[in-house]
CSV table of C-alpha atoms in Angstrom, one decimal:
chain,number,residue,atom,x,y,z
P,1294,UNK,CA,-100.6,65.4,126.3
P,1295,UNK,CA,-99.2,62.1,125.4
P,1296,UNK,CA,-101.2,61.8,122.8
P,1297,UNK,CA,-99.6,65.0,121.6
P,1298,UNK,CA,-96.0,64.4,122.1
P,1299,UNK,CA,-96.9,60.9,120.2
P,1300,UNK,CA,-98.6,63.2,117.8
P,1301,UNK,CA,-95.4,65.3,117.4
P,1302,UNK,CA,-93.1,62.9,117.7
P,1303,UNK,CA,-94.8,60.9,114.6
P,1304,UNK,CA,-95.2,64.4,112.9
P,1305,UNK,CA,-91.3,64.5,113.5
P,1306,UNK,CA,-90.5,61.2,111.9
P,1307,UNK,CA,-92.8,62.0,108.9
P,1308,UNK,CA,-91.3,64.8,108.6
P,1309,UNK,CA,-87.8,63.3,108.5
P,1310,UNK,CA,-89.1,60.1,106.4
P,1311,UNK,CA,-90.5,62.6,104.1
P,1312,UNK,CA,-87.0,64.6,104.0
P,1313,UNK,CA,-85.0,61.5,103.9
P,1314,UNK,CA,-87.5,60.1,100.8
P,1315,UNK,CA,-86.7,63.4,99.3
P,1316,UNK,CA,-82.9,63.4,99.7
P,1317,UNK,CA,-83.3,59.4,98.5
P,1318,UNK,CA,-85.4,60.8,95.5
P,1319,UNK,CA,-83.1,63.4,94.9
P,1320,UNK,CA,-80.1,60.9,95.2
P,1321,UNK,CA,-81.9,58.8,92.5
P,1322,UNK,CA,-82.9,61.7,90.2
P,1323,UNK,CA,-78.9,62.0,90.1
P,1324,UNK,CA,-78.4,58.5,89.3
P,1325,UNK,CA,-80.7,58.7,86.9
P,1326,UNK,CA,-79.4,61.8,85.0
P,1327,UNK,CA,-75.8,59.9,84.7
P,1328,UNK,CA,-77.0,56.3,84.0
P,1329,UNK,CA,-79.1,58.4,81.5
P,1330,UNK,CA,-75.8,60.0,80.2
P,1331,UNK,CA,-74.1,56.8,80.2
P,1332,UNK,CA,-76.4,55.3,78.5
P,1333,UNK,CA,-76.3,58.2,75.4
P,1334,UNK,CA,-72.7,57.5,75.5
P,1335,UNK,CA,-72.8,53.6,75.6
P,1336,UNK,CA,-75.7,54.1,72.6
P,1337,UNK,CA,-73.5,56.9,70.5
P,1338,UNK,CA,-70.2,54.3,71.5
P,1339,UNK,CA,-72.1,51.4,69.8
P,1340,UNK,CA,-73.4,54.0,66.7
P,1341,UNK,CA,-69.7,55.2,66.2
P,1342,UNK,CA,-68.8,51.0,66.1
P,1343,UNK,CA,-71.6,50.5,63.9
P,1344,UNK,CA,-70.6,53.4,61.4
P,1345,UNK,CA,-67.0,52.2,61.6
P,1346,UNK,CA,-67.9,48.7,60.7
P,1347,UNK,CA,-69.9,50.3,57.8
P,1348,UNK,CA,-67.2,52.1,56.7
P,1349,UNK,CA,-65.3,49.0,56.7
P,1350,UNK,CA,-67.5,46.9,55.0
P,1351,UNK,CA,-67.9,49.1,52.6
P,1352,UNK,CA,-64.2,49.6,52.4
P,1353,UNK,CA,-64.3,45.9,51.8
P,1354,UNK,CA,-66.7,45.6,48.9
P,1355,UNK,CA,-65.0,48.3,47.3
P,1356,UNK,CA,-62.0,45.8,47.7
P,1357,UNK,CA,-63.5,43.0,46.6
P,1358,UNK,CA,-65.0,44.8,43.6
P,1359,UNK,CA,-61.1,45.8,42.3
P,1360,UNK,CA,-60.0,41.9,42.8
P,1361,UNK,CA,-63.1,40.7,41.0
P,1362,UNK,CA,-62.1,43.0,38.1
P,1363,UNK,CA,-58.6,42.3,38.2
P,1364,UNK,CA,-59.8,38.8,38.0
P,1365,UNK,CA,-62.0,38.9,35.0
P,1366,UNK,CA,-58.9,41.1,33.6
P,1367,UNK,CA,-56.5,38.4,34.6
P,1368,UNK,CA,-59.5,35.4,33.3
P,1369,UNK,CA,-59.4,37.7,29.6
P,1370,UNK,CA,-55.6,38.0,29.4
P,1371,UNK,CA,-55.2,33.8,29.9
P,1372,UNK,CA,-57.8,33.6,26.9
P,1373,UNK,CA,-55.5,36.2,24.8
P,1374,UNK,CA,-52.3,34.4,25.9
P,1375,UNK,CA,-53.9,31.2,24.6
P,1376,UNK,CA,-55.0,32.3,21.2
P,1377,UNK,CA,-51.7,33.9,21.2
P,1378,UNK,CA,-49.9,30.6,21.8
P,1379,UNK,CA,-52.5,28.7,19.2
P,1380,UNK,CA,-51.1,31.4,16.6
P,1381,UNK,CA,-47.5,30.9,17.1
P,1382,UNK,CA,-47.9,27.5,16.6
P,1383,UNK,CA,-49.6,28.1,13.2
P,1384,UNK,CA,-46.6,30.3,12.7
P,1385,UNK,CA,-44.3,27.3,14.0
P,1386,UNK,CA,-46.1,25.0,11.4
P,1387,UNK,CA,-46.0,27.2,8.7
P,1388,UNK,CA,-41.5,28.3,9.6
P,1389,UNK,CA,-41.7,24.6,9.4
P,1390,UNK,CA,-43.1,23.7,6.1
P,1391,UNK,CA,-41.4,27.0,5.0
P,1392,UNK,CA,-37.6,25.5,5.9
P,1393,UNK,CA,-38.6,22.6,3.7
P,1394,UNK,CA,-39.2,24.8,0.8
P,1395,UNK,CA,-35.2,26.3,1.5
P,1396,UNK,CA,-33.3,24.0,-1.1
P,1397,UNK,CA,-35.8,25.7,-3.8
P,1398,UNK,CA,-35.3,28.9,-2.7
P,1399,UNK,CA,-31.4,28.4,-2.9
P,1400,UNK,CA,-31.7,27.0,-6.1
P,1401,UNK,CA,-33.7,30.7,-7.2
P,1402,UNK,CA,-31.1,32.5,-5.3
P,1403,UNK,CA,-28.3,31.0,-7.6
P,1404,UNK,CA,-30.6,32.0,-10.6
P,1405,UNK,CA,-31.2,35.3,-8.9
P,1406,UNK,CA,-26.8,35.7,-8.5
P,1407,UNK,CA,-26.1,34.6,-12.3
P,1408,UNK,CA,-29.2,37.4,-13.8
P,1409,UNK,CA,-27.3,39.7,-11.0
P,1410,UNK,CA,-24.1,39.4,-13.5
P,1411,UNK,CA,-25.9,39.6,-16.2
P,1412,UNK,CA,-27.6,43.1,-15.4
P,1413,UNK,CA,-24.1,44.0,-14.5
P,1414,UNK,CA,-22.4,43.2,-17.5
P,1415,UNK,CA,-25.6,45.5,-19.1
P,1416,UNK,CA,-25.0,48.1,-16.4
P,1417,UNK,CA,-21.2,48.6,-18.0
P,1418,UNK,CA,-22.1,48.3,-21.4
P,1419,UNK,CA,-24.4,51.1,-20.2
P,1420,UNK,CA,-22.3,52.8,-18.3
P,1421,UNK,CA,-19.5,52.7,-21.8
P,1422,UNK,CA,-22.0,54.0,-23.8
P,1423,UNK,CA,-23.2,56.8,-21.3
P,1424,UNK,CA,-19.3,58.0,-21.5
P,1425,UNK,CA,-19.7,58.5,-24.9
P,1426,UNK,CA,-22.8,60.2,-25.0
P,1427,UNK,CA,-20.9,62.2,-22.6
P,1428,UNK,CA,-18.3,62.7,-24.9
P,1429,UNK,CA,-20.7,63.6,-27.7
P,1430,UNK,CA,-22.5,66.0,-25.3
P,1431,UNK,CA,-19.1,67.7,-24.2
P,1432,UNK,CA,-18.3,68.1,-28.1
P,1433,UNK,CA,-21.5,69.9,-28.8
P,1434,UNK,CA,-21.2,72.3,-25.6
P,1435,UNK,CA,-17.7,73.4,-27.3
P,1436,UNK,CA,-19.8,73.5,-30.7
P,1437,UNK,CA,-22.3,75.6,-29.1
P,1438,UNK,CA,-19.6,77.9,-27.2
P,1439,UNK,CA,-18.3,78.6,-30.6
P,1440,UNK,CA,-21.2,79.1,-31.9
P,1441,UNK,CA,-22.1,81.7,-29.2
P,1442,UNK,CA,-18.3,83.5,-30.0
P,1443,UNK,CA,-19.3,84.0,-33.5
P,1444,UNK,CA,-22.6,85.2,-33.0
P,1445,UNK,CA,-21.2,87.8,-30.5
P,1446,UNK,CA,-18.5,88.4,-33.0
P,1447,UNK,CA,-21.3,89.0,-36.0
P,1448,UNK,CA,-23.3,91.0,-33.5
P,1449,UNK,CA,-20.4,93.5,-33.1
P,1450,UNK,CA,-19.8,93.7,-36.8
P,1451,UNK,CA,-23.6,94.4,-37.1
P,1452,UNK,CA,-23.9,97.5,-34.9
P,1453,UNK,CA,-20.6,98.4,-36.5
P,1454,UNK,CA,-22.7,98.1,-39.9
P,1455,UNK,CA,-25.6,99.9,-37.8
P,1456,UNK,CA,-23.2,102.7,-36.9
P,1457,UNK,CA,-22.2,103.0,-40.7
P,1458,UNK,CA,-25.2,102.8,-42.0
P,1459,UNK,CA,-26.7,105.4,-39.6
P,1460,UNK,CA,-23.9,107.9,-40.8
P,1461,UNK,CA,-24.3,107.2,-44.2
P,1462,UNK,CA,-28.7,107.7,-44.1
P,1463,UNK,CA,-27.4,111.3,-42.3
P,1464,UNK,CA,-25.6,112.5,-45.2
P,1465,UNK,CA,-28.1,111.4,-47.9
P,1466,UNK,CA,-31.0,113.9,-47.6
């Protein structure tokens, strides 16, 4: 009967080695499921960085792209600005050789004054003769007014005439 209560009682400890393995196991599975969670979260944490830092790189190139341009814009206008500078010192040279031609252009400017009084003194022998022509003109339109009185005046006379001469066809059969 020892043998059996030894039998037992080592049945009873299995028994409770096996439940307490099963309550470790079922401990574990636990610890399992959340370090399993944890480390979906810890991996999605470190996607969402990644993605971030992509967006920000990206965001960065974009940037760089925009100051390389405004560079190369910056690089073109220096090269305009310095053929513009090359032709305003042609235009400086040639204002310069052009102010050493100004006492020869005063002297043509005193040539241009004197012709200047000379058209005018034309321009009011002109402007004498046009007053006469105007004169003349003004003469004819009365010519021409009396003219158009006598014709008015020979026109009456005619249909008087017309008049007369129509009475004096009605008598003569």
């Amino acid at each position: 009967m020892q043998h059996r209560d030894e039998l037992a009682h080592i049945l009873h400890r299995l028994k409770q080695t096996e439940e307490s393995i099963r309550a470790t196991q079922a401990i574990d599975a636990g610890l399992a499921r959340r370090t399993q969670r944890l480390l979906q979260i810890v991996f999605l944490l470190i996607g969402l960085v990644a993605l971030v830092n992509l967006y920000f790189v990206s965001d960065l190139a974009q940037e760089t792209q925009i100051i390389i341009r405004n560079m190369t814009t910056m690089y073109e206008q220096f090269g305009e600005m310095s053929e513009r500078m090359s032709g305003m010192r042609t235009h400086v040279s040639a204002m310069g050789q052009n102010i050493a031609l100004m006492p020869v252009m005063v002297d043509q400017m005193d040539m241009i004054s004197r012709n200047m009084l000379s058209m005018e003194h034309d321009v009011s022998g002109m402007r004498t003769h046009m007053q006469h022509l105007t004169g003349h003109v003004h003469v004819m339109y009365q010519d021409i007014h009396t003219m158009n009185l006598l014709f008015r005046d020979v026109n009456g006379k005619l249909v008087h005439m017309r008049y007369y001469v129509g009475h004096m066809s009605n008598v003569v059969p």
